[in-house]
Amino acid sequence: MGASTNSAPGFAKHPEHKITLEPLGKPVRVSAAGAELAASGEALLMREGTYPPVIYLPFSGIKFDRLTRTETSTHCPFKGDASYWRIAGGDSGPDIMWSYEKPYDEMAEIKGYAAFYGDRVTVEVG
């Protein structure tokens, strides 16, 4: 059992950088224009440095039939490459959700989870 095969370069260069994940412990519902996009009692709360905390929901609670994958992609040296989705249909607007589908080994816990932009959808906790 040897070295990691998909290690995050960010942690190698900045070992002081901290990212923590913990169960949120409360139900979460995400909606837009009154339509539910996701709901789960299994959300994770990510804290990273000075950034605001981010809620990640499991794919099992996301209504992917109401979303469309976009071509947007970003890279984080700590988490990996992110994919993005928007609301399905005509002029559905900007990306509203992202996921690290193949995260670096150090962030493997977020595989199969996604986060929503709180300023583009309604996120209800509790």
CSV table of N, CA and C in Angstrom, one decimal:
chain,number,residue,atom,x,y,z
A,1,MET,N,0.9,-1.2,0.0
A,1,MET,CA,0.0,0.0,0.0
A,1,MET,C,0.9,1.2,0.0
A,2,GLY,N,1.1,1.8,-1.1
A,2,GLY,CA,2.1,2.8,-1.3
A,2,GLY,C,1.5,4.2,-1.4
A,3,ALA,N,2.2,5.0,-2.2
A,3,ALA,CA,1.9,6.4,-2.3
A,3,ALA,C,0.5,6.6,-3.0
A,4,SER,N,0.0,7.8,-2.7
A,4,SER,CA,-1.2,8.2,-3.3
A,4,SER,C,-1.0,8.4,-4.8
A,5,THR,N,-2.0,8.0,-5.6
A,5,THR,CA,-1.8,8.1,-7.1
A,5,THR,C,-2.5,9.4,-7.7
A,6,ASN,N,-3.2,10.1,-6.9
A,6,ASN,CA,-3.9,11.3,-7.3
A,6,ASN,C,-3.8,12.4,-6.2
A,7,SER,N,-2.6,12.7,-5.8
A,7,SER,CA,-2.4,13.6,-4.7
A,7,SER,C,-2.5,15.1,-5.1
A,8,ALA,N,-3.1,15.9,-4.3
A,8,ALA,CA,-3.3,17.3,-4.5
A,8,ALA,C,-2.0,18.1,-4.5
A,9,PRO,N,-1.7,18.7,-5.6
A,9,PRO,CA,-0.5,19.6,-5.6
A,9,PRO,C,-0.6,20.8,-4.6
A,10,GLY,N,-1.8,21.2,-4.4
A,10,GLY,CA,-2.0,22.4,-3.5
A,10,GLY,C,-1.5,22.1,-2.1
A,11,PHE,N,-1.8,20.9,-1.6
A,11,PHE,CA,-1.4,20.5,-0.2
A,11,PHE,C,0.1,20.3,-0.1
A,12,ALA,N,0.7,19.8,-1.2
A,12,ALA,CA,2.2,19.6,-1.2
A,12,ALA,C,2.9,21.0,-1.1
A,13,LYS,N,2.3,22.0,-1.8
A,13,LYS,CA,3.0,23.3,-1.8
A,13,LYS,C,2.6,24.1,-0.6
A,14,HIS,N,1.4,23.9,-0.1
A,14,HIS,CA,0.9,24.7,1.0
A,14,HIS,C,0.3,23.8,2.1
A,15,PRO,N,1.1,23.1,2.8
A,15,PRO,CA,0.6,22.1,3.8
A,15,PRO,C,-0.1,22.8,5.0
A,16,GLU,N,0.0,24.1,5.1
A,16,GLU,CA,-0.8,24.8,6.2
A,16,GLU,C,-2.2,25.0,5.8
A,17,HIS,N,-2.6,24.9,4.5
A,17,HIS,CA,-3.9,25.1,4.0
A,17,HIS,C,-4.8,24.0,4.6
A,18,LYS,N,-5.9,24.4,5.2
A,18,LYS,CA,-6.8,23.4,5.9
A,18,LYS,C,-8.2,23.4,5.2
A,19,ILE,N,-8.7,22.2,4.9
A,19,ILE,CA,-10.0,22.0,4.5
A,19,ILE,C,-10.6,20.9,5.4
A,20,THR,N,-11.8,21.2,6.0
A,20,THR,CA,-12.4,20.2,6.8
A,20,THR,C,-13.8,19.9,6.3
A,21,LEU,N,-14.2,18.7,6.5
A,21,LEU,CA,-15.6,18.2,6.1
A,21,LEU,C,-16.2,17.6,7.4
A,22,GLU,N,-17.5,17.9,7.6
A,22,GLU,CA,-18.2,17.3,8.7
A,22,GLU,C,-19.7,17.1,8.3
A,23,PRO,N,-20.4,16.1,8.8
A,23,PRO,CA,-21.8,16.0,8.5
A,23,PRO,C,-22.5,17.3,9.0
A,24,LEU,N,-23.4,17.8,8.1
A,24,LEU,CA,-24.1,19.0,8.5
A,24,LEU,C,-25.1,18.7,9.6
A,25,GLY,N,-25.7,17.5,9.6
A,25,GLY,CA,-26.6,17.1,10.6
A,25,GLY,C,-28.0,17.7,10.6
A,26,LYS,N,-28.3,18.3,9.5
A,26,LYS,CA,-29.7,18.9,9.3
A,26,LYS,C,-30.1,18.7,7.9
A,27,PRO,N,-31.4,18.6,7.6
A,27,PRO,CA,-31.9,18.5,6.3
A,27,PRO,C,-31.7,19.7,5.5
A,28,VAL,N,-31.4,19.6,4.2
A,28,VAL,CA,-31.2,20.7,3.3
A,28,VAL,C,-32.1,20.5,2.1
A,29,ARG,N,-32.7,21.6,1.7
A,29,ARG,CA,-33.5,21.7,0.5
A,29,ARG,C,-33.0,22.8,-0.4
A,30,VAL,N,-32.9,22.5,-1.7
A,30,VAL,CA,-32.4,23.5,-2.7
A,30,VAL,C,-33.5,23.7,-3.7
A,31,SER,N,-33.9,24.9,-4.0
A,31,SER,CA,-35.0,25.1,-5.0
A,31,SER,C,-34.6,26.4,-5.8
A,32,ALA,N,-35.3,26.5,-6.9
A,32,ALA,CA,-35.2,27.7,-7.8
A,32,ALA,C,-36.6,27.9,-8.4
A,33,ALA,N,-37.1,29.1,-8.4
A,33,ALA,CA,-38.4,29.5,-8.9
A,33,ALA,C,-39.5,28.5,-8.4
A,34,GLY,N,-39.4,28.1,-7.2
A,34,GLY,CA,-40.4,27.2,-6.6
A,34,GLY,C,-40.2,25.7,-6.9
A,35,ALA,N,-39.3,25.3,-7.7
A,35,ALA,CA,-39.1,23.9,-8.1
A,35,ALA,C,-37.9,23.4,-7.3
A,36,GLU,N,-38.1,22.2,-6.7
A,36,GLU,CA,-37.1,21.6,-5.9
A,36,GLU,C,-36.0,21.0,-6.8
A,37,LEU,N,-34.8,21.3,-6.5
A,37,LEU,CA,-33.6,20.8,-7.3
A,37,LEU,C,-32.9,19.7,-6.5
A,38,ALA,N,-32.9,19.8,-5.2
A,38,ALA,CA,-32.2,18.8,-4.4
A,38,ALA,C,-32.8,18.8,-2.9
A,39,ALA,N,-32.6,17.7,-2.3
A,39,ALA,CA,-33.0,17.6,-0.9
A,39,ALA,C,-32.3,16.4,-0.3
A,40,SER,N,-31.7,16.6,0.9
A,40,SER,CA,-31.0,15.5,1.6
A,40,SER,C,-30.8,15.8,3.1
A,41,GLY,N,-30.8,14.7,3.8
A,41,GLY,CA,-30.4,14.8,5.2
A,41,GLY,C,-29.0,14.4,5.5
A,42,GLU,N,-28.3,14.2,4.4
A,42,GLU,CA,-26.9,13.6,4.4
A,42,GLU,C,-25.8,14.6,3.9
A,43,ALA,N,-26.1,15.9,4.0
A,43,ALA,CA,-25.2,16.9,3.5
A,43,ALA,C,-23.9,17.0,4.3
A,44,LEU,N,-22.9,17.5,3.7
A,44,LEU,CA,-21.6,17.7,4.3
A,44,LEU,C,-21.3,19.2,4.4
A,45,LEU,N,-20.7,19.7,5.4
A,45,LEU,CA,-20.3,21.1,5.5
A,45,LEU,C,-18.8,21.2,5.3
A,46,MET,N,-18.3,21.9,4.3
A,46,MET,CA,-16.9,22.1,4.1
A,46,MET,C,-16.5,23.5,4.6
A,47,ARG,N,-15.4,23.5,5.3
A,47,ARG,CA,-14.8,24.7,5.7
A,47,ARG,C,-13.4,24.8,5.1
A,48,GLU,N,-13.1,25.9,4.4
A,48,GLU,CA,-11.8,26.0,3.8
A,48,GLU,C,-11.2,27.4,4.0
A,49,GLY,N,-10.1,27.4,4.8
A,49,GLY,CA,-9.4,28.7,5.1
A,49,GLY,C,-10.4,29.8,5.5
A,50,THR,N,-10.3,30.9,4.8
A,50,THR,CA,-11.2,32.1,5.2
A,50,THR,C,-12.4,32.2,4.3
A,51,TYR,N,-12.6,31.2,3.4
A,51,TYR,CA,-13.8,31.2,2.6
A,51,TYR,C,-15.1,30.8,3.4
A,52,PRO,N,-16.3,31.3,3.0
A,52,PRO,CA,-17.5,31.0,3.7
A,52,PRO,C,-17.7,29.4,3.6
A,53,PRO,N,-18.3,28.8,4.6
A,53,PRO,CA,-18.6,27.4,4.6
A,53,PRO,C,-19.5,27.1,3.4
A,54,VAL,N,-19.3,25.9,2.8
A,54,VAL,CA,-20.1,25.4,1.7
A,54,VAL,C,-20.7,24.1,2.0
A,55,ILE,N,-22.0,24.0,1.7
A,55,ILE,CA,-22.8,22.8,1.9
A,55,ILE,C,-22.7,21.9,0.6
A,56,TYR,N,-22.3,20.6,0.8
A,56,TYR,CA,-22.3,19.7,-0.3
A,56,TYR,C,-23.4,18.6,-0.1
A,57,LEU,N,-24.2,18.4,-1.1
A,57,LEU,CA,-25.3,17.4,-1.1
A,57,LEU,C,-24.9,16.2,-1.9
A,58,PRO,N,-25.3,15.0,-1.4
A,58,PRO,CA,-25.0,13.8,-2.2
A,58,PRO,C,-25.8,13.7,-3.5
A,59,PHE,N,-25.2,13.1,-4.5
A,59,PHE,CA,-25.9,13.0,-5.8
A,59,PHE,C,-27.2,12.3,-5.6
A,60,SER,N,-27.4,11.4,-4.7
A,60,SER,CA,-28.6,10.7,-4.5
A,60,SER,C,-29.8,11.6,-4.2
A,61,GLY,N,-29.5,12.9,-3.7
A,61,GLY,CA,-30.6,13.8,-3.3
A,61,GLY,C,-30.8,14.9,-4.4
A,62,ILE,N,-30.0,14.8,-5.5
A,62,ILE,CA,-30.1,15.9,-6.5
A,62,ILE,C,-31.0,15.4,-7.7
A,63,LYS,N,-31.8,16.3,-8.1
A,63,LYS,CA,-32.7,15.9,-9.3
A,63,LYS,C,-32.0,16.4,-10.6
A,64,PHE,N,-31.2,15.5,-11.0
A,64,PHE,CA,-30.4,15.8,-12.2
A,64,PHE,C,-31.3,15.9,-13.5
A,65,ASP,N,-32.5,15.4,-13.5
A,65,ASP,CA,-33.4,15.6,-14.6
A,65,ASP,C,-33.8,17.1,-14.7
A,66,ARG,N,-33.6,17.9,-13.7
A,66,ARG,CA,-33.9,19.3,-13.8
A,66,ARG,C,-32.7,20.2,-14.0
A,67,LEU,N,-31.6,19.5,-14.3
A,67,LEU,CA,-30.3,20.2,-14.5
A,67,LEU,C,-29.7,19.8,-15.8
A,68,THR,N,-28.8,20.7,-16.4
A,68,THR,CA,-28.1,20.4,-17.6
A,68,THR,C,-26.6,20.7,-17.3
A,69,ARG,N,-25.8,19.7,-17.6
A,69,ARG,CA,-24.3,19.9,-17.5
A,69,ARG,C,-23.9,21.0,-18.5
A,70,THR,N,-23.0,21.9,-18.0
A,70,THR,CA,-22.5,22.9,-19.0
A,70,THR,C,-21.0,22.6,-19.3
A,71,GLU,N,-20.4,23.4,-20.1
A,71,GLU,CA,-19.0,23.1,-20.5
A,71,GLU,C,-18.1,23.8,-19.6
A,72,THR,N,-18.6,24.5,-18.6
A,72,THR,CA,-17.7,25.2,-17.6
A,72,THR,C,-16.9,24.2,-16.8
A,73,SER,N,-15.6,24.5,-16.6
A,73,SER,CA,-14.7,23.7,-15.8
A,73,SER,C,-13.8,24.6,-15.2
A,74,THR,N,-13.5,24.3,-13.9
A,74,THR,CA,-12.5,25.1,-13.2
A,74,THR,C,-11.5,24.1,-12.5
A,75,HIS,N,-10.4,24.6,-12.0
A,75,HIS,CA,-9.4,23.8,-11.4
A,75,HIS,C,-9.1,24.3,-10.0
A,76,CYS,N,-9.1,23.5,-9.0
A,76,CYS,CA,-8.6,23.9,-7.6
A,76,CYS,C,-7.4,23.0,-7.3
A,77,PRO,N,-6.3,23.5,-6.9
A,77,PRO,CA,-5.1,22.7,-6.6
A,77,PRO,C,-5.3,21.8,-5.4
A,78,PHE,N,-6.3,22.1,-4.6
A,78,PHE,CA,-6.6,21.3,-3.4
A,78,PHE,C,-7.7,20.2,-3.6
A,79,LYS,N,-8.7,20.5,-4.5
A,79,LYS,CA,-9.8,19.6,-4.7
A,79,LYS,C,-9.8,18.9,-6.0
A,80,GLY,N,-9.3,19.5,-7.1
A,80,GLY,CA,-9.3,18.9,-8.4
A,80,GLY,C,-10.1,19.8,-9.4
A,81,ASP,N,-10.6,19.1,-10.5
A,81,ASP,CA,-11.3,19.8,-11.5
A,81,ASP,C,-12.8,19.7,-11.2
A,82,ALA,N,-13.5,20.9,-11.3
A,82,ALA,CA,-14.9,21.0,-11.1
A,82,ALA,C,-15.7,21.0,-12.4
A,83,SER,N,-16.9,20.3,-12.3
A,83,SER,CA,-17.8,20.3,-13.4
A,83,SER,C,-19.0,21.1,-12.9
A,84,TYR,N,-19.8,21.7,-13.9
A,84,TYR,CA,-20.9,22.6,-13.5
A,84,TYR,C,-22.2,22.3,-14.2
A,85,TRP,N,-23.3,22.7,-13.6
A,85,TRP,CA,-24.6,22.4,-14.1
A,85,TRP,C,-25.4,23.7,-14.0
A,86,ARG,N,-26.5,23.8,-14.8
A,86,ARG,CA,-27.4,24.9,-14.7
A,86,ARG,C,-28.8,24.3,-14.8
A,87,ILE,N,-29.8,25.1,-14.6
A,87,ILE,CA,-31.2,24.6,-14.6
A,87,ILE,C,-31.5,24.2,-16.1
A,88,ALA,N,-32.1,23.1,-16.3
A,88,ALA,CA,-32.5,22.6,-17.6
A,88,ALA,C,-33.6,23.5,-18.2
A,89,GLY,N,-33.6,23.5,-19.5
A,89,GLY,CA,-34.6,24.3,-20.3
A,89,GLY,C,-34.1,25.5,-21.0
A,90,GLY,N,-34.9,26.1,-21.7
A,90,GLY,CA,-34.6,27.3,-22.5
A,90,GLY,C,-33.5,28.2,-22.0
A,91,ASP,N,-33.8,29.4,-21.7
A,91,ASP,CA,-32.9,30.4,-21.2
A,91,ASP,C,-32.7,30.2,-19.7
A,92,SER,N,-32.0,29.2,-19.3
A,92,SER,CA,-31.9,28.8,-17.9
A,92,SER,C,-30.9,29.5,-17.1
A,93,GLY,N,-30.2,30.4,-17.7
A,93,GLY,CA,-29.3,31.3,-16.9
A,93,GLY,C,-27.9,30.7,-16.6
A,94,PRO,N,-27.3,31.2,-15.5
A,94,PRO,CA,-25.9,30.8,-15.2
A,94,PRO,C,-25.8,29.4,-14.5
A,95,ASP,N,-24.6,29.0,-14.4
A,95,ASP,CA,-24.3,27.7,-13.7
A,95,ASP,C,-24.8,27.9,-12.2
A,96,ILE,N,-25.4,26.9,-11.7
A,96,ILE,CA,-25.9,27.0,-10.3
A,96,ILE,C,-25.3,25.9,-9.4
A,97,MET,N,-24.7,24.9,-10.0
A,97,MET,CA,-24.2,23.8,-9.1
A,97,MET,C,-22.8,23.3,-9.7
A,98,TRP,N,-22.0,22.9,-8.8
A,98,TRP,CA,-20.7,22.3,-9.2
A,98,TRP,C,-20.3,21.1,-8.4
A,99,SER,N,-19.5,20.3,-9.0
A,99,SER,CA,-19.0,19.0,-8.3
A,99,SER,C,-17.6,18.7,-8.7
A,100,TYR,N,-16.9,18.1,-7.8
A,100,TYR,CA,-15.6,17.6,-8.1
A,100,TYR,C,-15.8,16.1,-8.3
A,101,GLU,N,-16.0,15.7,-9.5
A,101,GLU,CA,-16.4,14.3,-9.8
A,101,GLU,C,-15.2,13.3,-9.6
A,102,LYS,N,-14.0,13.8,-9.8
A,102,LYS,CA,-12.8,13.0,-9.6
A,102,LYS,C,-11.8,13.8,-8.7
A,103,PRO,N,-12.2,14.0,-7.4
A,103,PRO,CA,-11.3,14.8,-6.6
A,103,PRO,C,-10.0,14.2,-6.3
A,104,TYR,N,-9.1,15.1,-5.9
A,104,TYR,CA,-7.8,14.5,-5.4
A,104,TYR,C,-8.0,13.6,-4.2
A,105,ASP,N,-7.1,12.7,-4.0
A,105,ASP,CA,-7.2,11.7,-2.9
A,105,ASP,C,-7.5,12.3,-1.6
A,106,GLU,N,-6.9,13.4,-1.3
A,106,GLU,CA,-7.1,14.1,0.0
A,106,GLU,C,-8.5,14.6,0.2
A,107,MET,N,-9.3,14.7,-0.8
A,107,MET,CA,-10.7,15.2,-0.8
A,107,MET,C,-11.6,14.2,-1.3
A,108,ALA,N,-11.3,12.9,-1.3
A,108,ALA,CA,-12.1,11.8,-1.8
A,108,ALA,C,-13.5,11.8,-1.2
A,109,GLU,N,-13.7,12.3,0.0
A,109,GLU,CA,-15.0,12.3,0.6
A,109,GLU,C,-16.1,13.1,-0.1
A,110,ILE,N,-15.6,14.1,-1.0
A,110,ILE,CA,-16.6,14.9,-1.7
A,110,ILE,C,-17.0,14.3,-3.1
A,111,LYS,N,-16.4,13.1,-3.4
A,111,LYS,CA,-16.8,12.4,-4.6
A,111,LYS,C,-18.2,12.0,-4.5
A,112,GLY,N,-19.1,12.3,-5.5
A,112,GLY,CA,-20.5,12.0,-5.4
A,112,GLY,C,-21.3,13.0,-4.7
A,113,TYR,N,-20.7,14.2,-4.5
A,113,TYR,CA,-21.4,15.3,-3.9
A,113,TYR,C,-21.3,16.5,-4.8
A,114,ALA,N,-22.2,17.5,-4.6
A,114,ALA,CA,-22.2,18.7,-5.3
A,114,ALA,C,-22.7,19.8,-4.4
A,115,ALA,N,-22.3,21.0,-4.8
A,115,ALA,CA,-22.7,22.3,-4.1
A,115,ALA,C,-23.4,23.2,-5.0
A,116,PHE,N,-24.2,24.1,-4.4
A,116,PHE,CA,-25.0,25.1,-5.2
A,116,PHE,C,-24.6,26.5,-4.8
A,117,TYR,N,-24.7,27.4,-5.7
A,117,TYR,CA,-24.4,28.8,-5.4
A,117,TYR,C,-25.6,29.3,-4.7
A,118,GLY,N,-25.4,29.7,-3.4
A,118,GLY,CA,-26.5,30.2,-2.6
A,118,GLY,C,-27.1,31.5,-3.0
A,119,ASP,N,-26.4,32.3,-3.9
A,119,ASP,CA,-26.9,33.5,-4.4
A,119,ASP,C,-27.7,33.3,-5.7
A,120,ARG,N,-27.8,32.1,-6.2
A,120,ARG,CA,-28.5,31.8,-7.5
A,120,ARG,C,-29.6,30.8,-7.3
A,121,VAL,N,-29.7,30.2,-6.1
A,121,VAL,CA,-30.8,29.3,-5.8
A,121,VAL,C,-31.2,29.6,-4.3
A,122,THR,N,-32.3,29.0,-3.9
A,122,THR,CA,-32.7,29.1,-2.5
A,122,THR,C,-32.2,27.8,-1.8
A,123,VAL,N,-31.4,28.0,-0.7
A,123,VAL,CA,-30.9,26.9,0.1
A,123,VAL,C,-31.6,27.0,1.5
A,124,GLU,N,-32.4,26.0,1.8
A,124,GLU,CA,-33.0,26.0,3.2
A,124,GLU,C,-32.4,24.9,4.0
A,125,VAL,N,-32.0,25.3,5.2
A,125,VAL,CA,-31.3,24.3,6.1
A,125,VAL,C,-32.2,24.2,7.4
A,126,GLY,N,-32.5,22.9,7.7
A,126,GLY,CA,-33.2,22.7,9.0
A,126,GLY,C,-34.7,22.3,8.8
